[in-house]
Tab-separated table of C-alpha atoms in Angstrom:
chain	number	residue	atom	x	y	z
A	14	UNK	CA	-23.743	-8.779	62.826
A	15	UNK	CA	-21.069	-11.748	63.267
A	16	UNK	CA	-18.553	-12.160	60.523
A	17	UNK	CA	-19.835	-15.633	58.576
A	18	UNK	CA	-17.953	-18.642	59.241
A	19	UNK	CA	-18.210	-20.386	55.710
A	20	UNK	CA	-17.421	-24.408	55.789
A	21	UNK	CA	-14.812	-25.610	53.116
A	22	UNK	CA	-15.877	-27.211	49.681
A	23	UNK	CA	-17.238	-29.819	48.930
A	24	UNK	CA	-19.988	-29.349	51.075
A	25	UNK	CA	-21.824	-32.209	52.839
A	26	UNK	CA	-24.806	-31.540	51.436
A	27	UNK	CA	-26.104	-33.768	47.849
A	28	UNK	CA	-26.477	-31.187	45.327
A	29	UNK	CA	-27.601	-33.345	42.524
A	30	UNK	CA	-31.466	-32.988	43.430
A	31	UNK	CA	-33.679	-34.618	40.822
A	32	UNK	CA	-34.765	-31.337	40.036
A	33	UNK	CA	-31.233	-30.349	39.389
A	34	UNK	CA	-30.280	-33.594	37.469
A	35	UNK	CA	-33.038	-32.612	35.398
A	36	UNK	CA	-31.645	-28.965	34.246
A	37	UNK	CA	-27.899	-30.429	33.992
A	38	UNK	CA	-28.970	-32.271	30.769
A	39	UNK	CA	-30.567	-28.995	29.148
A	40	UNK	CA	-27.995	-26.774	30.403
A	41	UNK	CA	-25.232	-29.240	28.880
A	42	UNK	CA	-26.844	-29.250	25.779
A	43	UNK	CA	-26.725	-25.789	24.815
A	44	UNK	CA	-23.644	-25.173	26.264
A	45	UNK	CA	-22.050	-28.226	24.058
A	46	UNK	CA	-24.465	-26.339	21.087
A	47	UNK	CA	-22.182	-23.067	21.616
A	48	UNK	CA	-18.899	-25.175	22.387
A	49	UNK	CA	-19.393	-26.581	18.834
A	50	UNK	CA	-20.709	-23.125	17.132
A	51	UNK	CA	-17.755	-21.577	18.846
A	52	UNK	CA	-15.306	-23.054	16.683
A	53	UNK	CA	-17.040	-22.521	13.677
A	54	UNK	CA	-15.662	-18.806	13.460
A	55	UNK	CA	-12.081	-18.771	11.469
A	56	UNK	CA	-10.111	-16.838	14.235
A	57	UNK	CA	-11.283	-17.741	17.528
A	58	UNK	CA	-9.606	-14.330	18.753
A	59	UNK	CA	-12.789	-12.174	16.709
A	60	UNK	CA	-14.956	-13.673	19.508
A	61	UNK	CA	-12.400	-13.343	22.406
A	62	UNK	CA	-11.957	-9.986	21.868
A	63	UNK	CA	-15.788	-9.040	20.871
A	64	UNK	CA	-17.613	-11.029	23.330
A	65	UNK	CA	-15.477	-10.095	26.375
A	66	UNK	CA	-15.717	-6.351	25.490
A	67	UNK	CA	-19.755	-7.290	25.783
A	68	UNK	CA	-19.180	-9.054	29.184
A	69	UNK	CA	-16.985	-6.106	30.715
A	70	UNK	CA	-19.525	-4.025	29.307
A	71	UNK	CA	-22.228	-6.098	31.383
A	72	UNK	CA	-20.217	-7.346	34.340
A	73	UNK	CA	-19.658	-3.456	35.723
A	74	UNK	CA	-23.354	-2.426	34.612
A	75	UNK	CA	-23.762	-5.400	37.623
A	76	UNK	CA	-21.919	-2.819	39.810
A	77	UNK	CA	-23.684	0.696	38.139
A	78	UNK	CA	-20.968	1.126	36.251
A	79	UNK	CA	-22.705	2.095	32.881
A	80	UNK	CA	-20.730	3.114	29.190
A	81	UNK	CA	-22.401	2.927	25.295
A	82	UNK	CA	-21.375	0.531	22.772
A	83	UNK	CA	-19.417	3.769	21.325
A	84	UNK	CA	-17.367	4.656	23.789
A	85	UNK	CA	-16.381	0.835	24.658
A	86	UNK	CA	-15.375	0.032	21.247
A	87	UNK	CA	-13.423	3.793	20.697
A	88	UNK	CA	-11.569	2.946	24.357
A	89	UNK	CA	-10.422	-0.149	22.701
A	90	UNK	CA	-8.808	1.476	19.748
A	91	UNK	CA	-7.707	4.798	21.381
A	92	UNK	CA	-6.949	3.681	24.851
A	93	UNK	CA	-8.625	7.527	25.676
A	94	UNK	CA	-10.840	6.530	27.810
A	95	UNK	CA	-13.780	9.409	27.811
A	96	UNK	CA	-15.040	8.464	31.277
A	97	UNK	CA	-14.239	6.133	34.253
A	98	UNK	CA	-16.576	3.684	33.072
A	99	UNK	CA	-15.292	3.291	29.932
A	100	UNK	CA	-11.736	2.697	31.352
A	101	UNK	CA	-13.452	0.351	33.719
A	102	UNK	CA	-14.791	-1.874	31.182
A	103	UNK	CA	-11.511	-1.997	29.415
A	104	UNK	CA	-9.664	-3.303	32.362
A	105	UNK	CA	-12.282	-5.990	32.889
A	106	UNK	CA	-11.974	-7.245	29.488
A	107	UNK	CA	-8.452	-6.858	29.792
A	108	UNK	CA	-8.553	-8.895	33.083
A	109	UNK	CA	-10.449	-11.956	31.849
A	110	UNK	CA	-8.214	-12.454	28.324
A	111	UNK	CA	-4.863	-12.410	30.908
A	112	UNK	CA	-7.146	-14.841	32.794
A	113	UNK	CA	-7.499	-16.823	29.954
A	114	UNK	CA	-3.584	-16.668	28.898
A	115	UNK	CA	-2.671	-18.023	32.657
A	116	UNK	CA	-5.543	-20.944	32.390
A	117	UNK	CA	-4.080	-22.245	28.977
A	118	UNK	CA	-0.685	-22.180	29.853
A	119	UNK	CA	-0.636	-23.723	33.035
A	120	UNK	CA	-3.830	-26.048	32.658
A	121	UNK	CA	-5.089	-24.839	35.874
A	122	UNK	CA	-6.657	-21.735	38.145
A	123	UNK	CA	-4.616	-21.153	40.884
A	124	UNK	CA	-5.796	-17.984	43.708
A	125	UNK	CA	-2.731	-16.410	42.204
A	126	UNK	CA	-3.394	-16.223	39.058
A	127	UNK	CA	-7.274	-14.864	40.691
A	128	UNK	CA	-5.174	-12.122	42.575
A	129	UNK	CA	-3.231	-11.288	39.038
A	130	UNK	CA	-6.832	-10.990	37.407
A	131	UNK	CA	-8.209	-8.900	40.145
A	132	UNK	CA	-4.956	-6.531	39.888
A	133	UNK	CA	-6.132	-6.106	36.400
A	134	UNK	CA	-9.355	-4.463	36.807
A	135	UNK	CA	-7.779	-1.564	38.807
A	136	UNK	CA	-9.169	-2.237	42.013
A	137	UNK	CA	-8.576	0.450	44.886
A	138	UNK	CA	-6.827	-1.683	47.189
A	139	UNK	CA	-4.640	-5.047	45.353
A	140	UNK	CA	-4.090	-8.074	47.250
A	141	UNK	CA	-6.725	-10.051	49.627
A	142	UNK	CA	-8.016	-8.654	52.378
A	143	UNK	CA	-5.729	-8.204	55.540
A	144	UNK	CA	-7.656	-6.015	57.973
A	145	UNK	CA	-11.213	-6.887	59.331
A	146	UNK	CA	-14.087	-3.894	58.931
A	147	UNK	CA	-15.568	-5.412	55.704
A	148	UNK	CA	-18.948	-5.523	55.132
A	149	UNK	CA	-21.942	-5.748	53.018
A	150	UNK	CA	-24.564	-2.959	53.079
A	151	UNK	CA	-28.041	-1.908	51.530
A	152	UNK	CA	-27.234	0.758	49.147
A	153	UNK	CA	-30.596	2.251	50.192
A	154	UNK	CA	-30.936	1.676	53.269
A	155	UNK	CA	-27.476	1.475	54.493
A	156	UNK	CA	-28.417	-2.029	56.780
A	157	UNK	CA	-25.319	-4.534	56.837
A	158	UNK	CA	-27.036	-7.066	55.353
A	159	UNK	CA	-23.682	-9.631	55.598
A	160	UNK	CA	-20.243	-10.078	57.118
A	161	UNK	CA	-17.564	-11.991	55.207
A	162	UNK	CA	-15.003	-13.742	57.106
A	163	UNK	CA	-12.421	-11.241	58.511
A	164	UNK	CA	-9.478	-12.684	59.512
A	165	UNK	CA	-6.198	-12.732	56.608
A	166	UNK	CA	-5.324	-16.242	57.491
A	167	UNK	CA	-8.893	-17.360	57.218
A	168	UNK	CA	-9.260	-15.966	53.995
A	169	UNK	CA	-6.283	-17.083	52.859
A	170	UNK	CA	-7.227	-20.631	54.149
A	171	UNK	CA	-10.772	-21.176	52.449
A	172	UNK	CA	-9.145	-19.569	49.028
A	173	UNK	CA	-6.648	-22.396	49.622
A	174	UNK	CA	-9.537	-24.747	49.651
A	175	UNK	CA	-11.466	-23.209	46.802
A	176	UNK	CA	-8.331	-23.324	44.766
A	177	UNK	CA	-7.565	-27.397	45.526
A	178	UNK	CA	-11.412	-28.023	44.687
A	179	UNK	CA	-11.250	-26.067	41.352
A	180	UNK	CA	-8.062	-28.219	40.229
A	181	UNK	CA	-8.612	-31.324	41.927
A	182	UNK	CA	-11.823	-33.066	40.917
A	183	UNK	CA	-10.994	-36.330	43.283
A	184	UNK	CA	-12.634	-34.131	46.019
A	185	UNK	CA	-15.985	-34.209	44.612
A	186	UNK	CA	-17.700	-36.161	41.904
A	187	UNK	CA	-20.641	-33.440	40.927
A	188	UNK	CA	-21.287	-32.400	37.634
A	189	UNK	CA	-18.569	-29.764	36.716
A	190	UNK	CA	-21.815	-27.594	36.562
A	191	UNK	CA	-22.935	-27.864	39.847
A	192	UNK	CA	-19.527	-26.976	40.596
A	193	UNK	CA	-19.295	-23.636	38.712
A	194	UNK	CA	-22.236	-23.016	40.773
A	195	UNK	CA	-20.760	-23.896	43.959
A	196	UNK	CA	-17.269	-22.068	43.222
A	197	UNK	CA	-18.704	-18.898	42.250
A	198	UNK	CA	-21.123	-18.943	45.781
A	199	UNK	CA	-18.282	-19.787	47.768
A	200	UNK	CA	-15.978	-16.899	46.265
A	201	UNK	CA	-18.346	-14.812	46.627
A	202	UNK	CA	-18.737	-15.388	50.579
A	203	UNK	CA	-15.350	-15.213	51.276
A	204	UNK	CA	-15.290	-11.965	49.336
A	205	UNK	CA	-11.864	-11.705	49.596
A	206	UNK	CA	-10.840	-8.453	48.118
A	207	UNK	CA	-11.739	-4.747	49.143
A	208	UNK	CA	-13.454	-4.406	45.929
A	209	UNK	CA	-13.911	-6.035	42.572
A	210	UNK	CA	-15.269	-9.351	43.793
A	211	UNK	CA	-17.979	-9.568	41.663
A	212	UNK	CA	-16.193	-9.008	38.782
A	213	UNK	CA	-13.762	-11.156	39.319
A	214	UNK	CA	-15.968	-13.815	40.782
A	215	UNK	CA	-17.427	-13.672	37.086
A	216	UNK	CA	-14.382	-13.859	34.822
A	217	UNK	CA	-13.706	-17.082	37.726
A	218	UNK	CA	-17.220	-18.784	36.131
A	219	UNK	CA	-16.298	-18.728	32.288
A	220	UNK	CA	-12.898	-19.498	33.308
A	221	UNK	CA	-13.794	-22.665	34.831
A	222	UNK	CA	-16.214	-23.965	31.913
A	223	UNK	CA	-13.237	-24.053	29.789
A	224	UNK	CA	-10.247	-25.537	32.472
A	225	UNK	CA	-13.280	-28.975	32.301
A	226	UNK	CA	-12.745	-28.142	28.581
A	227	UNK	CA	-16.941	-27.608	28.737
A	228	UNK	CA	-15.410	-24.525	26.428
A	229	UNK	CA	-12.653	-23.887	24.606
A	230	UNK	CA	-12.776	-20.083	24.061
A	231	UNK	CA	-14.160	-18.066	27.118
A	232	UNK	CA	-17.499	-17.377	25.140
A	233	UNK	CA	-20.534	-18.108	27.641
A	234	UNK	CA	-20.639	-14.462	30.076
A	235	UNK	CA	-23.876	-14.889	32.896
A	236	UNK	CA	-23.297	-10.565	33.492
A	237	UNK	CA	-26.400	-10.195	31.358
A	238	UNK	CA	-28.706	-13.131	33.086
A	239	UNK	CA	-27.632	-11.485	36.735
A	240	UNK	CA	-28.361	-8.020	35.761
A	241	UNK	CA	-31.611	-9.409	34.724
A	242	UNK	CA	-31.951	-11.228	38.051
A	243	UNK	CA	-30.499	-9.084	40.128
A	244	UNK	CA	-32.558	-9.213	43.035
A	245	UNK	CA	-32.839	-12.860	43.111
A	246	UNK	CA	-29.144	-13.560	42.707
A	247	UNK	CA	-28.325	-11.559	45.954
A	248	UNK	CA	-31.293	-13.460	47.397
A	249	UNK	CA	-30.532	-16.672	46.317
A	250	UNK	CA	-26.920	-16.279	47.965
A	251	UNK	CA	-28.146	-14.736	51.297
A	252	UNK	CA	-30.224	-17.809	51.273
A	253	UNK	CA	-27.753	-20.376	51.288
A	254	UNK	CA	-25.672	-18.436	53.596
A	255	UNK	CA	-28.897	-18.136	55.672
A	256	UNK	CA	-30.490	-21.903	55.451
A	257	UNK	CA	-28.599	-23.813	53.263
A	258	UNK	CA	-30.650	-23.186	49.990
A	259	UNK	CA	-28.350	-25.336	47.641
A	260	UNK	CA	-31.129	-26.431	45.220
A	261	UNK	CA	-32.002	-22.916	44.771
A	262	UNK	CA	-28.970	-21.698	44.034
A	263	UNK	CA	-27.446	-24.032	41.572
A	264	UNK	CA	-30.732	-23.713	39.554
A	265	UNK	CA	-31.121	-20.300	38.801
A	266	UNK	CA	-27.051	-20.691	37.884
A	267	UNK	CA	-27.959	-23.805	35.685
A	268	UNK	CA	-30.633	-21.249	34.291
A	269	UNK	CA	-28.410	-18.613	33.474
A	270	UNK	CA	-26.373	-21.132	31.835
A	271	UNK	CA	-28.740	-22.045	29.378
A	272	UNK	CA	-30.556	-19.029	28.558
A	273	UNK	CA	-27.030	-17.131	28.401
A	274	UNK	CA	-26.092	-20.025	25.883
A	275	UNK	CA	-29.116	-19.877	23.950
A	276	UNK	CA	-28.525	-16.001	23.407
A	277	UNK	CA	-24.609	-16.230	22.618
A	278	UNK	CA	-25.402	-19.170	19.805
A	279	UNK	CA	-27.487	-16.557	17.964
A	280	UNK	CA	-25.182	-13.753	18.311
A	281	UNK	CA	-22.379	-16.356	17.243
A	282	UNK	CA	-24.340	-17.192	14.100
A	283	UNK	CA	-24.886	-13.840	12.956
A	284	UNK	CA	-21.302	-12.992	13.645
A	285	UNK	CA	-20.722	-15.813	11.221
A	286	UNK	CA	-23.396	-14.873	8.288
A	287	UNK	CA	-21.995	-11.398	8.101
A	288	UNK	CA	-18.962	-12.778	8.169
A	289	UNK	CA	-19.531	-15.097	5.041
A	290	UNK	CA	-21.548	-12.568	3.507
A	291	UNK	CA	-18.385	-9.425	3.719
A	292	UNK	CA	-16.070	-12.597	2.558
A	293	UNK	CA	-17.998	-13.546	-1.045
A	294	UNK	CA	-18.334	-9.542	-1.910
A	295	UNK	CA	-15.104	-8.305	-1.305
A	296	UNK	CA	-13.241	-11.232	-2.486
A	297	UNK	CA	-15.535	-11.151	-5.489
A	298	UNK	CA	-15.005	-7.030	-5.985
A	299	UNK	CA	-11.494	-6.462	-4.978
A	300	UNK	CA	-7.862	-8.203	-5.241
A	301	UNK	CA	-6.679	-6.912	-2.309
A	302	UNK	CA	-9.158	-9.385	-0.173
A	303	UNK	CA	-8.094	-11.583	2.398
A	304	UNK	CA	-8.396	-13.837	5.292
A	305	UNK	CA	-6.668	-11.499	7.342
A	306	UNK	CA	-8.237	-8.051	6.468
A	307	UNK	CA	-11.570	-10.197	7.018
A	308	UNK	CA	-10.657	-10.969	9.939
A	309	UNK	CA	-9.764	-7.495	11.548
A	310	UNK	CA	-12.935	-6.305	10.227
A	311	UNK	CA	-14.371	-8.527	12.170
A	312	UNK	CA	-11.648	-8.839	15.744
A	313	UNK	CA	-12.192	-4.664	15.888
A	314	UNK	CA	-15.803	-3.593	15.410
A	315	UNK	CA	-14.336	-0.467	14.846
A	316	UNK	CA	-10.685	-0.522	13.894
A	317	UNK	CA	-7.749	1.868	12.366
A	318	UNK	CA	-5.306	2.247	9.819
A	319	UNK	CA	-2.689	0.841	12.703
A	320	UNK	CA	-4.216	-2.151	12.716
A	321	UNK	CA	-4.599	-2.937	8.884
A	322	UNK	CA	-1.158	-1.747	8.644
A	323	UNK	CA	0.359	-4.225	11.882
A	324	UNK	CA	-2.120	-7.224	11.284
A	325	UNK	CA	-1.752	-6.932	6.757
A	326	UNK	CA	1.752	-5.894	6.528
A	327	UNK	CA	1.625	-3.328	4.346
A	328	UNK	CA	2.094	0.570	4.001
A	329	UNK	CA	0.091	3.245	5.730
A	330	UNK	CA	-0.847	4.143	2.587
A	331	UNK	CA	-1.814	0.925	1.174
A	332	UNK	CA	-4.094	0.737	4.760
A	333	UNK	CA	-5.575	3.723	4.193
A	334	UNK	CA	-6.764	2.986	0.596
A	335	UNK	CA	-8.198	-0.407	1.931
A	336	UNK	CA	-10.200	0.927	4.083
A	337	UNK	CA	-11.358	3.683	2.407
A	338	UNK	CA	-12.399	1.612	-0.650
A	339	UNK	CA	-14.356	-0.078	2.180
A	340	UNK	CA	-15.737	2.861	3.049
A	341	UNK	CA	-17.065	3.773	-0.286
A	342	UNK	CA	-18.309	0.040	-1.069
A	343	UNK	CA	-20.520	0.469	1.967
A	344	UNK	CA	-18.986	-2.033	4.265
A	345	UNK	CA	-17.849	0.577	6.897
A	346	UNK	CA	-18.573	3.840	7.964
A	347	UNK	CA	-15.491	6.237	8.334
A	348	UNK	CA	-15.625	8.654	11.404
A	349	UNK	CA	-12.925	11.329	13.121
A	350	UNK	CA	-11.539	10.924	16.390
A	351	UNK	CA	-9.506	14.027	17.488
A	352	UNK	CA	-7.516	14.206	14.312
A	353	UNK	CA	-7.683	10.686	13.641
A	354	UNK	CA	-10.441	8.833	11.447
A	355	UNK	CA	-11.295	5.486	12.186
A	356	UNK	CA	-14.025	3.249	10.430
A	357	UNK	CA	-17.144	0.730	12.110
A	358	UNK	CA	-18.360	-2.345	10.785
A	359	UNK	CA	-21.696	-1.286	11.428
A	360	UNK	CA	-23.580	-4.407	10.429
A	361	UNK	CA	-21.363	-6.217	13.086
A	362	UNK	CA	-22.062	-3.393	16.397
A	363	UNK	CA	-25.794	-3.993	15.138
A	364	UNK	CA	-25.586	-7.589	15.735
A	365	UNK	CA	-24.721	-6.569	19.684
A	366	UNK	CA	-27.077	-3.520	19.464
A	367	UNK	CA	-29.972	-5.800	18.651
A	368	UNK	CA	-28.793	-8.632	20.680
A	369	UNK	CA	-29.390	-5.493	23.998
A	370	UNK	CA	-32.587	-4.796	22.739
A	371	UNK	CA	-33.710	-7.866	22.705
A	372	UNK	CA	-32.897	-8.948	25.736
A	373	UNK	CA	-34.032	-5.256	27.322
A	374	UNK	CA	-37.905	-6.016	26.346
């Protein structure tokens, strides 16, 4: 099989199908819906760093690479990773926050700030691809199924391009949705790392929605709908690489859009009613409440007297009583680590425990 010759973006074909015009308005609704219920949370970093631990957790189950809600959220206190997967998962989430660091302060998504992201998840081989023997296979049946281009300097040209049409919107004037759509299929045919393109192509996705300020936290994570769809979504990309497919494509990404909105609202929402509810009975039961302790309850689904100590101020023995209190009150449940203990909000994991199940049946 030849290496794929992809042509630059825009692409000559009209993407804004009547079919597609149609899903733009619902998928722009909901994802205004969760731009709006986004900022309703107090700290905006209790959903950066909880909802990105849930999309690193689902953006390498995309690539098999499977770890529990426990060892995640211990990983992200201990740094002790108990398996490769759980160390994967941290790097992704790790990844996509530096991601969103770069986008904010430069007010743009350049490919080196992609190759900075990639270098964050760990990946065997750093850089873009410079040597040609790169190719897609079957995982059952070993068939090459497709051929990205091979060549350095062509790769290096079309992530050129891909980079101008991200930034510069004078080169096309689709909906920045169709766009997302259009980015993330063209990164992923030039493929232009040894590995990790698939995570990194979706860290690329939320990144976008928020540089057209469609977002202003990196909230809205499709890992979940393309698990879900797996099948299709290789399909659907083969297809345009095949016969041009556009309308196909860009639909089932408007989908995920939506749906994957939809879902996050709710899980926003209940973030925010347990938040509310911790906030009227501790402040009402103790004198040592406040915004901040509420708030790292909340940022660390399960956290440590470090962090009460570093993000309060106060004494490790002023941390410990806090939380312990906390403990005994019923808002957390205190377990050892090694010789360490460290306490869960268990009402919060429960709101992304349920939020798997549901989507699972």
């Amino acid at each position: 099989m030849l290496p794929y010759d992809p042509p630059t973006l825009p692409f000559s074909v009209d993407m804004e199908t009547p079919a597609v015009l149609r899903k733009l308005a619902s998928a722009h609704r909901f994802l205004a819906e969760l731009k709006g219920v986004s900022q309703t949370i107090p700290n905006v970093n209790i959903l950066i760093n909880t909802l990105s631990l849930q999309e690193a957790r689902k953006s390498s189950e995309v690539e098999n690479i499977i770890t529990t809600q426990d060892e995640m959220f211990q990983a992200d206190i201990f740094e002790d990773f108990p398996n490769a997967a759980a160390k994967e998962v941290s790097s992704y989430s790790h990844a996509l926050q530096k991601g969103f660091v770069l986008l904010k302060k430069q007010g743009m998504l350049t490919t080196n700030d992609i190759i900075s992201m990639h270098c964050e998840l760990g990946c065997s081989i750093p850089g873009m691809r410079k040597l040609p023997g790169t190719d897609l296979k079957n995982k059952q049946t070993g068939e090459t199924i497709y051929v990205p281009p091979q060549e350095h300097e062509k790769i290096v040209s079309l992530m050129t391009n891909l980079e101008r049409f991200m930034n510069d919107d004078s080169l096309s004037a689709a909906d920045p949705l169709v766009k997302m759509a259009m980015i993330h299929y063209q990164f992923e045919t030039i493929h232009p790392f040894h590995d990790g393109n698939g995570r990194t192509g979706r860290i690329i996705n939320v990144l976008y929605l928020v540089l057209k300020q469609l977002l202003t936290i990196p909230v809205l994570y499709l890992s979940r709908y393309i698990i879900t769809h797996k099948n299709e979504y290789y399909r659907l990309l083969q297809e345009v690489r095949d016969g041009g497919m556009h309308e196909a494509w860009v639909l089932f990404m408007l989908d995920g859009i939506e749906s994957t909105s939809r879902e996050t609202i709710l899980i926003i929402e209940s973030i925010r009613t347990l938040m509310l509810d911790y906030k009227h009975r501790i402040r009402a039961q103790h004198k040592f409440y406040s915004q901040d302790l509420l708030n790292d309850l909340f940022r660390h689904p399960y956290t440590k007297i470090e962090f009460i100590e570093k993000d309060l101020n106060v004494s490790r023995i002023t941390a410990t009583k806090y939380l312990e209190t906390l403990v005994n009150d019923g808002y957390l449940e205190k377990r050892k680590y090694g010789r360490d203990n460290f306490y869960i909000n268990t009402p919060l994991v429960s709101i992304f425990l349920k939020s798997d199940s549901d989507k699972d049946r």
